[in-house]
mmCIF file with all atom_site columns, C-alpha atoms in Angstrom:
data_model
loop_
_atom_site.group_PDB
_atom_site.id
_atom_site.type_symbol
_atom_site.label_atom_id
_atom_site.label_alt_id
_atom_site.label_comp_id
_atom_site.label_asym_id
_atom_site.label_entity_id
_atom_site.label_seq_id
_atom_site.pdbx_PDB_ins_code
_atom_site.Cartn_x
_atom_site.Cartn_y
_atom_site.Cartn_z
_atom_site.occupancy
_atom_site.B_iso_or_equiv
_atom_site.pdbx_formal_charge
_atom_site.auth_seq_id
_atom_site.auth_comp_id
_atom_site.auth_asym_id
_atom_site.auth_atom_id
_atom_site.pdbx_PDB_model_num
ATOM 1   C CA . UNK A 1 1   ? 13.509  -1.321  21.376  1.00 47.00 ? 1   UNK A CA 1
ATOM 2   C CA . UNK A 1 2   ? 16.491  -3.250  22.573  1.00 49.00 ? 2   UNK A CA 1
ATOM 3   C CA . UNK A 1 3   ? 19.716  -3.380  20.575  1.00 51.00 ? 3   UNK A CA 1
ATOM 4   C CA . UNK A 1 4   ? 19.056  -7.025  19.653  1.00 54.00 ? 4   UNK A CA 1
ATOM 5   C CA . UNK A 1 5   ? 15.705  -6.207  18.035  1.00 51.00 ? 5   UNK A CA 1
ATOM 6   C CA . UNK A 1 6   ? 17.172  -3.131  16.308  1.00 51.00 ? 6   UNK A CA 1
ATOM 7   C CA . UNK A 1 7   ? 19.827  -5.373  14.708  1.00 55.00 ? 7   UNK A CA 1
ATOM 8   C CA . UNK A 1 8   ? 17.067  -7.581  13.258  1.00 62.00 ? 8   UNK A CA 1
ATOM 9   C CA . UNK A 1 9   ? 14.708  -4.787  12.139  1.00 60.00 ? 9   UNK A CA 1
ATOM 10  C CA . UNK A 1 10  ? 16.378  -2.568  9.546   1.00 69.00 ? 10  UNK A CA 1
ATOM 11  C CA . UNK A 1 11  ? 15.027  -0.591  6.636   1.00 68.00 ? 11  UNK A CA 1
ATOM 12  C CA . UNK A 1 12  ? 15.737  -2.692  3.560   1.00 74.00 ? 12  UNK A CA 1
ATOM 13  C CA . UNK A 1 13  ? 13.986  -3.654  0.352   1.00 82.00 ? 13  UNK A CA 1
ATOM 14  C CA . UNK A 1 14  ? 11.240  -6.237  0.895   1.00 92.00 ? 14  UNK A CA 1
ATOM 15  C CA . UNK A 1 15  ? 11.547  -9.514  -1.024  1.00 93.00 ? 15  UNK A CA 1
ATOM 16  C CA . UNK A 1 16  ? 8.023   -10.330 -2.274  1.00 96.00 ? 16  UNK A CA 1
ATOM 17  C CA . UNK A 1 17  ? 6.326   -8.812  -5.310  1.00 96.00 ? 17  UNK A CA 1
ATOM 18  C CA . UNK A 1 18  ? 2.623   -8.151  -5.249  1.00 96.00 ? 18  UNK A CA 1
ATOM 19  C CA . UNK A 1 19  ? 0.398   -10.367 -7.406  1.00 97.00 ? 19  UNK A CA 1
ATOM 20  C CA . UNK A 1 20  ? 0.828   -9.890  -11.178 1.00 97.00 ? 20  UNK A CA 1
ATOM 21  C CA . UNK A 1 21  ? -2.921  -9.261  -11.509 1.00 97.00 ? 21  UNK A CA 1
ATOM 22  C CA . UNK A 1 22  ? -2.317  -5.983  -9.668  1.00 97.00 ? 22  UNK A CA 1
ATOM 23  C CA . UNK A 1 23  ? -1.191  -4.530  -13.014 1.00 97.00 ? 23  UNK A CA 1
ATOM 24  C CA . UNK A 1 24  ? -4.690  -5.099  -14.393 1.00 97.00 ? 24  UNK A CA 1
ATOM 25  C CA . UNK A 1 25  ? -6.265  -3.701  -11.236 1.00 97.00 ? 25  UNK A CA 1
ATOM 26  C CA . UNK A 1 26  ? -4.130  -0.545  -11.366 1.00 96.00 ? 26  UNK A CA 1
ATOM 27  C CA . UNK A 1 27  ? -4.866  -0.235  -15.106 1.00 97.00 ? 27  UNK A CA 1
ATOM 28  C CA . UNK A 1 28  ? -8.613  -0.414  -14.439 1.00 97.00 ? 28  UNK A CA 1
ATOM 29  C CA . UNK A 1 29  ? -8.283  2.245   -11.723 1.00 95.00 ? 29  UNK A CA 1
ATOM 30  C CA . UNK A 1 30  ? -6.274  4.433   -14.097 1.00 95.00 ? 30  UNK A CA 1
ATOM 31  C CA . UNK A 1 31  ? -8.877  4.032   -16.852 1.00 96.00 ? 31  UNK A CA 1
ATOM 32  C CA . UNK A 1 32  ? -11.670 5.096   -14.484 1.00 95.00 ? 32  UNK A CA 1
ATOM 33  C CA . UNK A 1 33  ? -9.620  8.193   -13.656 1.00 93.00 ? 33  UNK A CA 1
ATOM 34  C CA . UNK A 1 34  ? -8.099  9.055   -17.051 1.00 95.00 ? 34  UNK A CA 1
ATOM 35  C CA . UNK A 1 35  ? -10.750 8.267   -19.676 1.00 95.00 ? 35  UNK A CA 1
ATOM 36  C CA . UNK A 1 36  ? -13.996 10.094  -18.742 1.00 96.00 ? 36  UNK A CA 1
ATOM 37  C CA . UNK A 1 37  ? -12.751 13.555  -19.748 1.00 96.00 ? 37  UNK A CA 1
ATOM 38  C CA . UNK A 1 38  ? -11.442 12.594  -23.222 1.00 96.00 ? 38  UNK A CA 1
ATOM 39  C CA . UNK A 1 39  ? -14.592 10.502  -23.803 1.00 96.00 ? 39  UNK A CA 1
ATOM 40  C CA . UNK A 1 40  ? -16.764 13.494  -22.929 1.00 96.00 ? 40  UNK A CA 1
ATOM 41  C CA . UNK A 1 41  ? -14.775 15.757  -25.229 1.00 96.00 ? 41  UNK A CA 1
ATOM 42  C CA . UNK A 1 42  ? -14.947 13.090  -27.952 1.00 95.00 ? 42  UNK A CA 1
ATOM 43  C CA . UNK A 1 43  ? -18.736 12.917  -27.693 1.00 95.00 ? 43  UNK A CA 1
ATOM 44  C CA . UNK A 1 44  ? -18.954 16.715  -27.875 1.00 94.00 ? 44  UNK A CA 1
ATOM 45  C CA . UNK A 1 45  ? -16.562 16.698  -30.851 1.00 94.00 ? 45  UNK A CA 1
ATOM 46  C CA . UNK A 1 46  ? -18.799 14.210  -32.688 1.00 93.00 ? 46  UNK A CA 1
ATOM 47  C CA . UNK A 1 47  ? -22.118 15.863  -31.815 1.00 94.00 ? 47  UNK A CA 1
ATOM 48  C CA . UNK A 1 48  ? -21.597 19.635  -32.125 1.00 93.00 ? 48  UNK A CA 1
ATOM 49  C CA . UNK A 1 49  ? -20.385 20.384  -35.681 1.00 91.00 ? 49  UNK A CA 1
ATOM 50  C CA . UNK A 1 50  ? -19.582 24.115  -35.215 1.00 92.00 ? 50  UNK A CA 1
ATOM 51  C CA . UNK A 1 51  ? -17.140 23.358  -32.376 1.00 90.00 ? 51  UNK A CA 1
ATOM 52  C CA . UNK A 1 52  ? -15.490 20.248  -33.829 1.00 91.00 ? 52  UNK A CA 1
ATOM 53  C CA . UNK A 1 53  ? -12.025 21.739  -34.179 1.00 93.00 ? 53  UNK A CA 1
ATOM 54  C CA . UNK A 1 54  ? -12.017 23.056  -30.601 1.00 95.00 ? 54  UNK A CA 1
ATOM 55  C CA . UNK A 1 55  ? -13.240 19.776  -29.108 1.00 95.00 ? 55  UNK A CA 1
ATOM 56  C CA . UNK A 1 56  ? -10.812 17.801  -31.278 1.00 94.00 ? 56  UNK A CA 1
ATOM 57  C CA . UNK A 1 57  ? -7.932  19.649  -29.549 1.00 96.00 ? 57  UNK A CA 1
ATOM 58  C CA . UNK A 1 58  ? -9.551  19.194  -26.127 1.00 96.00 ? 58  UNK A CA 1
ATOM 59  C CA . UNK A 1 59  ? -9.986  15.478  -26.850 1.00 95.00 ? 59  UNK A CA 1
ATOM 60  C CA . UNK A 1 60  ? -6.372  15.040  -27.922 1.00 96.00 ? 60  UNK A CA 1
ATOM 61  C CA . UNK A 1 61  ? -5.077  17.265  -25.114 1.00 96.00 ? 61  UNK A CA 1
ATOM 62  C CA . UNK A 1 62  ? -6.785  15.128  -22.477 1.00 96.00 ? 62  UNK A CA 1
ATOM 63  C CA . UNK A 1 63  ? -6.386  11.743  -24.197 1.00 96.00 ? 63  UNK A CA 1
ATOM 64  C CA . UNK A 1 64  ? -2.612  11.809  -24.689 1.00 96.00 ? 64  UNK A CA 1
ATOM 65  C CA . UNK A 1 65  ? -1.717  12.350  -20.992 1.00 95.00 ? 65  UNK A CA 1
ATOM 66  C CA . UNK A 1 66  ? -4.421  9.855   -19.973 1.00 95.00 ? 66  UNK A CA 1
ATOM 67  C CA . UNK A 1 67  ? -3.034  7.150   -22.267 1.00 96.00 ? 67  UNK A CA 1
ATOM 68  C CA . UNK A 1 68  ? 0.494   7.894   -21.072 1.00 96.00 ? 68  UNK A CA 1
ATOM 69  C CA . UNK A 1 69  ? -0.697  7.510   -17.473 1.00 95.00 ? 69  UNK A CA 1
ATOM 70  C CA . UNK A 1 70  ? -2.441  4.235   -18.379 1.00 95.00 ? 70  UNK A CA 1
ATOM 71  C CA . UNK A 1 71  ? 0.679   2.900   -20.099 1.00 96.00 ? 71  UNK A CA 1
ATOM 72  C CA . UNK A 1 72  ? 3.268   3.868   -17.465 1.00 96.00 ? 72  UNK A CA 1
ATOM 73  C CA . UNK A 1 73  ? 1.710   3.912   -13.991 1.00 96.00 ? 73  UNK A CA 1
ATOM 74  C CA . UNK A 1 74  ? 0.578   0.266   -13.554 1.00 96.00 ? 74  UNK A CA 1
ATOM 75  C CA . UNK A 1 75  ? 3.876   -1.233  -14.713 1.00 96.00 ? 75  UNK A CA 1
ATOM 76  C CA . UNK A 1 76  ? 5.929   1.222   -12.704 1.00 96.00 ? 76  UNK A CA 1
ATOM 77  C CA . UNK A 1 77  ? 3.907   0.542   -9.546  1.00 95.00 ? 77  UNK A CA 1
ATOM 78  C CA . UNK A 1 78  ? 4.333   -3.193  -10.061 1.00 96.00 ? 78  UNK A CA 1
ATOM 79  C CA . UNK A 1 79  ? 8.087   -2.690  -10.334 1.00 95.00 ? 79  UNK A CA 1
ATOM 80  C CA . UNK A 1 80  ? 8.170   -0.730  -7.038  1.00 95.00 ? 80  UNK A CA 1
ATOM 81  C CA . UNK A 1 81  ? 5.559   -2.449  -4.834  1.00 96.00 ? 81  UNK A CA 1
ATOM 82  C CA . UNK A 1 82  ? 7.033   -5.124  -2.590  1.00 96.00 ? 82  UNK A CA 1
ATOM 83  C CA . UNK A 1 83  ? 6.266   -6.627  0.784   1.00 96.00 ? 83  UNK A CA 1
ATOM 84  C CA . UNK A 1 84  ? 7.721   -9.027  3.312   1.00 95.00 ? 84  UNK A CA 1
ATOM 85  C CA . UNK A 1 85  ? 6.761   -10.282 6.740   1.00 93.00 ? 85  UNK A CA 1
ATOM 86  C CA . UNK A 1 86  ? 9.379   -11.776 9.046   1.00 90.00 ? 86  UNK A CA 1
ATOM 87  C CA . UNK A 1 87  ? 9.155   -12.951 12.621  1.00 87.00 ? 87  UNK A CA 1
ATOM 88  C CA . UNK A 1 88  ? 10.123  -9.437  13.716  1.00 87.00 ? 88  UNK A CA 1
ATOM 89  C CA . UNK A 1 89  ? 8.639   -6.913  11.283  1.00 89.00 ? 89  UNK A CA 1
ATOM 90  C CA . UNK A 1 90  ? 6.494   -6.016  8.279   1.00 91.00 ? 90  UNK A CA 1
ATOM 91  C CA . UNK A 1 91  ? 8.444   -4.474  5.378   1.00 93.00 ? 91  UNK A CA 1
ATOM 92  C CA . UNK A 1 92  ? 6.783   -2.564  2.543   1.00 94.00 ? 92  UNK A CA 1
ATOM 93  C CA . UNK A 1 93  ? 7.800   -0.568  -0.502  1.00 94.00 ? 93  UNK A CA 1
ATOM 94  C CA . UNK A 1 94  ? 5.102   1.307   -2.414  1.00 93.00 ? 94  UNK A CA 1
ATOM 95  C CA . UNK A 1 95  ? 4.330   4.224   -4.679  1.00 90.00 ? 95  UNK A CA 1
ATOM 96  C CA . UNK A 1 96  ? 5.370   5.145   -8.166  1.00 86.00 ? 96  UNK A CA 1
ATOM 97  C CA . UNK A 1 97  ? 6.265   8.832   -8.360  1.00 88.00 ? 97  UNK A CA 1
ATOM 98  C CA . UNK A 1 98  ? 6.639   9.213   -4.602  1.00 91.00 ? 98  UNK A CA 1
ATOM 99  C CA . UNK A 1 99  ? 8.112   5.978   -3.347  1.00 91.00 ? 99  UNK A CA 1
ATOM 100 C CA . UNK A 1 100 ? 8.045   4.927   0.273   1.00 91.00 ? 100 UNK A CA 1
ATOM 101 C CA . UNK A 1 101 ? 9.823   2.164   2.180   1.00 89.00 ? 101 UNK A CA 1
ATOM 102 C CA . UNK A 1 102 ? 8.503   1.303   5.616   1.00 89.00 ? 102 UNK A CA 1
ATOM 103 C CA . UNK A 1 103 ? 9.320   -1.188  8.317   1.00 88.00 ? 103 UNK A CA 1
ATOM 104 C CA . UNK A 1 104 ? 6.999   -1.856  11.239  1.00 88.00 ? 104 UNK A CA 1
ATOM 105 C CA . UNK A 1 105 ? 8.218   -3.975  14.152  1.00 88.00 ? 105 UNK A CA 1
ATOM 106 C CA . UNK A 1 106 ? 5.601   -6.554  15.142  1.00 88.00 ? 106 UNK A CA 1
ATOM 107 C CA . UNK A 1 107 ? 5.871   -5.335  18.730  1.00 86.00 ? 107 UNK A CA 1
ATOM 108 C CA . UNK A 1 108 ? 4.230   -2.065  17.577  1.00 88.00 ? 108 UNK A CA 1
ATOM 109 C CA . UNK A 1 109 ? 1.312   -3.624  15.662  1.00 89.00 ? 109 UNK A CA 1
ATOM 110 C CA . UNK A 1 110 ? -2.131  -3.020  17.144  1.00 89.00 ? 110 UNK A CA 1
ATOM 111 C CA . UNK A 1 111 ? -4.460  -4.116  14.368  1.00 89.00 ? 111 UNK A CA 1
ATOM 112 C CA . UNK A 1 112 ? -4.440  -5.810  10.986  1.00 92.00 ? 112 UNK A CA 1
ATOM 113 C CA . UNK A 1 113 ? -7.286  -5.149  8.560   1.00 92.00 ? 113 UNK A CA 1
ATOM 114 C CA . UNK A 1 114 ? -8.278  -6.481  5.144   1.00 94.00 ? 114 UNK A CA 1
ATOM 115 C CA . UNK A 1 115 ? -9.649  -4.311  2.347   1.00 91.00 ? 115 UNK A CA 1
ATOM 116 C CA . UNK A 1 116 ? -11.277 -5.604  -0.841  1.00 94.00 ? 116 UNK A CA 1
ATOM 117 C CA . UNK A 1 117 ? -12.913 -3.028  -3.057  1.00 93.00 ? 117 UNK A CA 1
ATOM 118 C CA . UNK A 1 118 ? -15.110 -4.010  -6.024  1.00 94.00 ? 118 UNK A CA 1
ATOM 119 C CA . UNK A 1 119 ? -12.259 -3.813  -8.554  1.00 94.00 ? 119 UNK A CA 1
ATOM 120 C CA . UNK A 1 120 ? -9.939  -5.770  -6.251  1.00 95.00 ? 120 UNK A CA 1
ATOM 121 C CA . UNK A 1 121 ? -12.571 -8.493  -5.918  1.00 96.00 ? 121 UNK A CA 1
ATOM 122 C CA . UNK A 1 122 ? -12.978 -8.582  -9.700  1.00 96.00 ? 122 UNK A CA 1
ATOM 123 C CA . UNK A 1 123 ? -9.233  -9.256  -10.028 1.00 97.00 ? 123 UNK A CA 1
ATOM 124 C CA . UNK A 1 124 ? -9.123  -11.694 -7.054  1.00 97.00 ? 124 UNK A CA 1
ATOM 125 C CA . UNK A 1 125 ? -6.976  -9.323  -5.007  1.00 97.00 ? 125 UNK A CA 1
ATOM 126 C CA . UNK A 1 126 ? -7.002  -7.841  -1.544  1.00 96.00 ? 126 UNK A CA 1
ATOM 127 C CA . UNK A 1 127 ? -5.036  -5.385  0.526   1.00 96.00 ? 127 UNK A CA 1
ATOM 128 C CA . UNK A 1 128 ? -4.095  -5.360  4.163   1.00 96.00 ? 128 UNK A CA 1
ATOM 129 C CA . UNK A 1 129 ? -3.451  -2.471  6.514   1.00 94.00 ? 129 UNK A CA 1
ATOM 130 C CA . UNK A 1 130 ? -1.209  -2.879  9.540   1.00 93.00 ? 130 UNK A CA 1
ATOM 131 C CA . UNK A 1 131 ? -1.852  -0.181  12.149  1.00 91.00 ? 131 UNK A CA 1
ATOM 132 C CA . UNK A 1 132 ? 0.728   0.559   14.818  1.00 87.00 ? 132 UNK A CA 1
ATOM 133 C CA . UNK A 1 133 ? 0.589   1.856   18.357  1.00 80.00 ? 133 UNK A CA 1
ATOM 134 C CA . UNK A 1 134 ? 1.512   5.324   17.082  1.00 79.00 ? 134 UNK A CA 1
ATOM 135 C CA . UNK A 1 135 ? -1.592  5.140   14.842  1.00 66.00 ? 135 UNK A CA 1
ATOM 136 C CA . UNK A 1 136 ? 0.410   5.171   11.632  1.00 77.00 ? 136 UNK A CA 1
ATOM 137 C CA . UNK A 1 137 ? -0.512  2.491   9.136   1.00 86.00 ? 137 UNK A CA 1
ATOM 138 C CA . UNK A 1 138 ? 1.314   0.440   6.542   1.00 91.00 ? 138 UNK A CA 1
ATOM 139 C CA . UNK A 1 139 ? -0.636  -0.934  3.600   1.00 92.00 ? 139 UNK A CA 1
ATOM 140 C CA . UNK A 1 140 ? 0.144   -3.818  1.302   1.00 95.00 ? 140 UNK A CA 1
ATOM 141 C CA . UNK A 1 141 ? -2.054  -3.597  -1.789  1.00 95.00 ? 141 UNK A CA 1
ATOM 142 C CA . UNK A 1 142 ? -2.310  -6.019  -4.686  1.00 96.00 ? 142 UNK A CA 1
ATOM 143 C CA . UNK A 1 143 ? -2.057  -9.306  -2.792  1.00 97.00 ? 143 UNK A CA 1
ATOM 144 C CA . UNK A 1 144 ? -3.758  -12.459 -3.971  1.00 97.00 ? 144 UNK A CA 1
ATOM 145 C CA . UNK A 1 145 ? -6.950  -12.710 -1.867  1.00 96.00 ? 145 UNK A CA 1
ATOM 146 C CA . UNK A 1 146 ? -5.907  -16.062 -0.357  1.00 96.00 ? 146 UNK A CA 1
ATOM 147 C CA . UNK A 1 147 ? -2.395  -14.780 0.460   1.00 96.00 ? 147 UNK A CA 1
ATOM 148 C CA . UNK A 1 148 ? -3.970  -11.683 2.046   1.00 95.00 ? 148 UNK A CA 1
ATOM 149 C CA . UNK A 1 149 ? -6.215  -13.820 4.264   1.00 95.00 ? 149 UNK A CA 1
ATOM 150 C CA . UNK A 1 150 ? -3.295  -16.020 5.312   1.00 95.00 ? 150 UNK A CA 1
ATOM 151 C CA . UNK A 1 151 ? -1.132  -12.974 6.015   1.00 95.00 ? 151 UNK A CA 1
ATOM 152 C CA . UNK A 1 152 ? -3.812  -11.364 8.202   1.00 94.00 ? 152 UNK A CA 1
ATOM 153 C CA . UNK A 1 153 ? -4.237  -14.610 10.165  1.00 93.00 ? 153 UNK A CA 1
ATOM 154 C CA . UNK A 1 154 ? -0.466  -14.963 10.590  1.00 93.00 ? 154 UNK A CA 1
ATOM 155 C CA . UNK A 1 155 ? 0.023   -11.361 11.688  1.00 92.00 ? 155 UNK A CA 1
ATOM 156 C CA . UNK A 1 156 ? -2.918  -11.474 14.087  1.00 88.00 ? 156 UNK A CA 1
ATOM 157 C CA . UNK A 1 157 ? -1.494  -14.588 15.756  1.00 87.00 ? 157 UNK A CA 1
ATOM 158 C CA . UNK A 1 158 ? 2.101   -13.394 15.650  1.00 83.00 ? 158 UNK A CA 1
ATOM 159 C CA . UNK A 1 159 ? 1.421   -9.965  17.148  1.00 77.00 ? 159 UNK A CA 1
ATOM 160 C CA . UNK A 1 160 ? -0.347  -11.630 20.075  1.00 74.00 ? 160 UNK A CA 1
ATOM 161 C CA . UNK A 1 161 ? 2.806   -13.632 20.735  1.00 68.00 ? 161 UNK A CA 1
ATOM 162 C CA . UNK A 1 162 ? 5.281   -10.745 20.440  1.00 62.00 ? 162 UNK A CA 1
ATOM 163 C CA . UNK A 1 163 ? 5.693   -8.762  23.636  1.00 63.00 ? 163 UNK A CA 1
ATOM 164 C CA . UNK A 1 164 ? 6.007   -5.026  23.197  1.00 60.00 ? 164 UNK A CA 1
ATOM 165 C CA . UNK A 1 165 ? 4.447   -1.649  23.772  1.00 55.00 ? 165 UNK A CA 1
ATOM 166 C CA . UNK A 1 166 ? 1.425   -2.311  21.532  1.00 51.00 ? 166 UNK A CA 1
ATOM 167 C CA . UNK A 1 167 ? 0.026   -5.031  23.798  1.00 50.00 ? 167 UNK A CA 1
#
């Protein structure tokens, strides 16, 4: 990259938050992950009288961390996840325990993809993945579905117009 482009493209916090409904989406994902084990132990606790004390402890031992995960993770991720697209680059910040900031110059973008899983569709959300010439990818998850579609269209058109080593 030339010095002029390097001056424009710097690692910095992105400006835009993801959609607020992403908290509900992440909570639903967390519930699918965290609740089956305590529910199973709870059913065993209720249905096998001789082992009630043992399964009570198993239920509590798996429920407490699961509820903690459900309470903390979605809000923390919402606080961290950010995105921004400028005329020169795509900026992202993601994660919750392991946080990652990334910047991808538009001259390196090779493809832009949309992802909408069943839970994302239920919450009216989508995610996009920006793949670069070095085959690394940057994802923005938790976008409003309409914003995601507009962003993909913008990036597809913009990357065609930006000369660079990805073209």
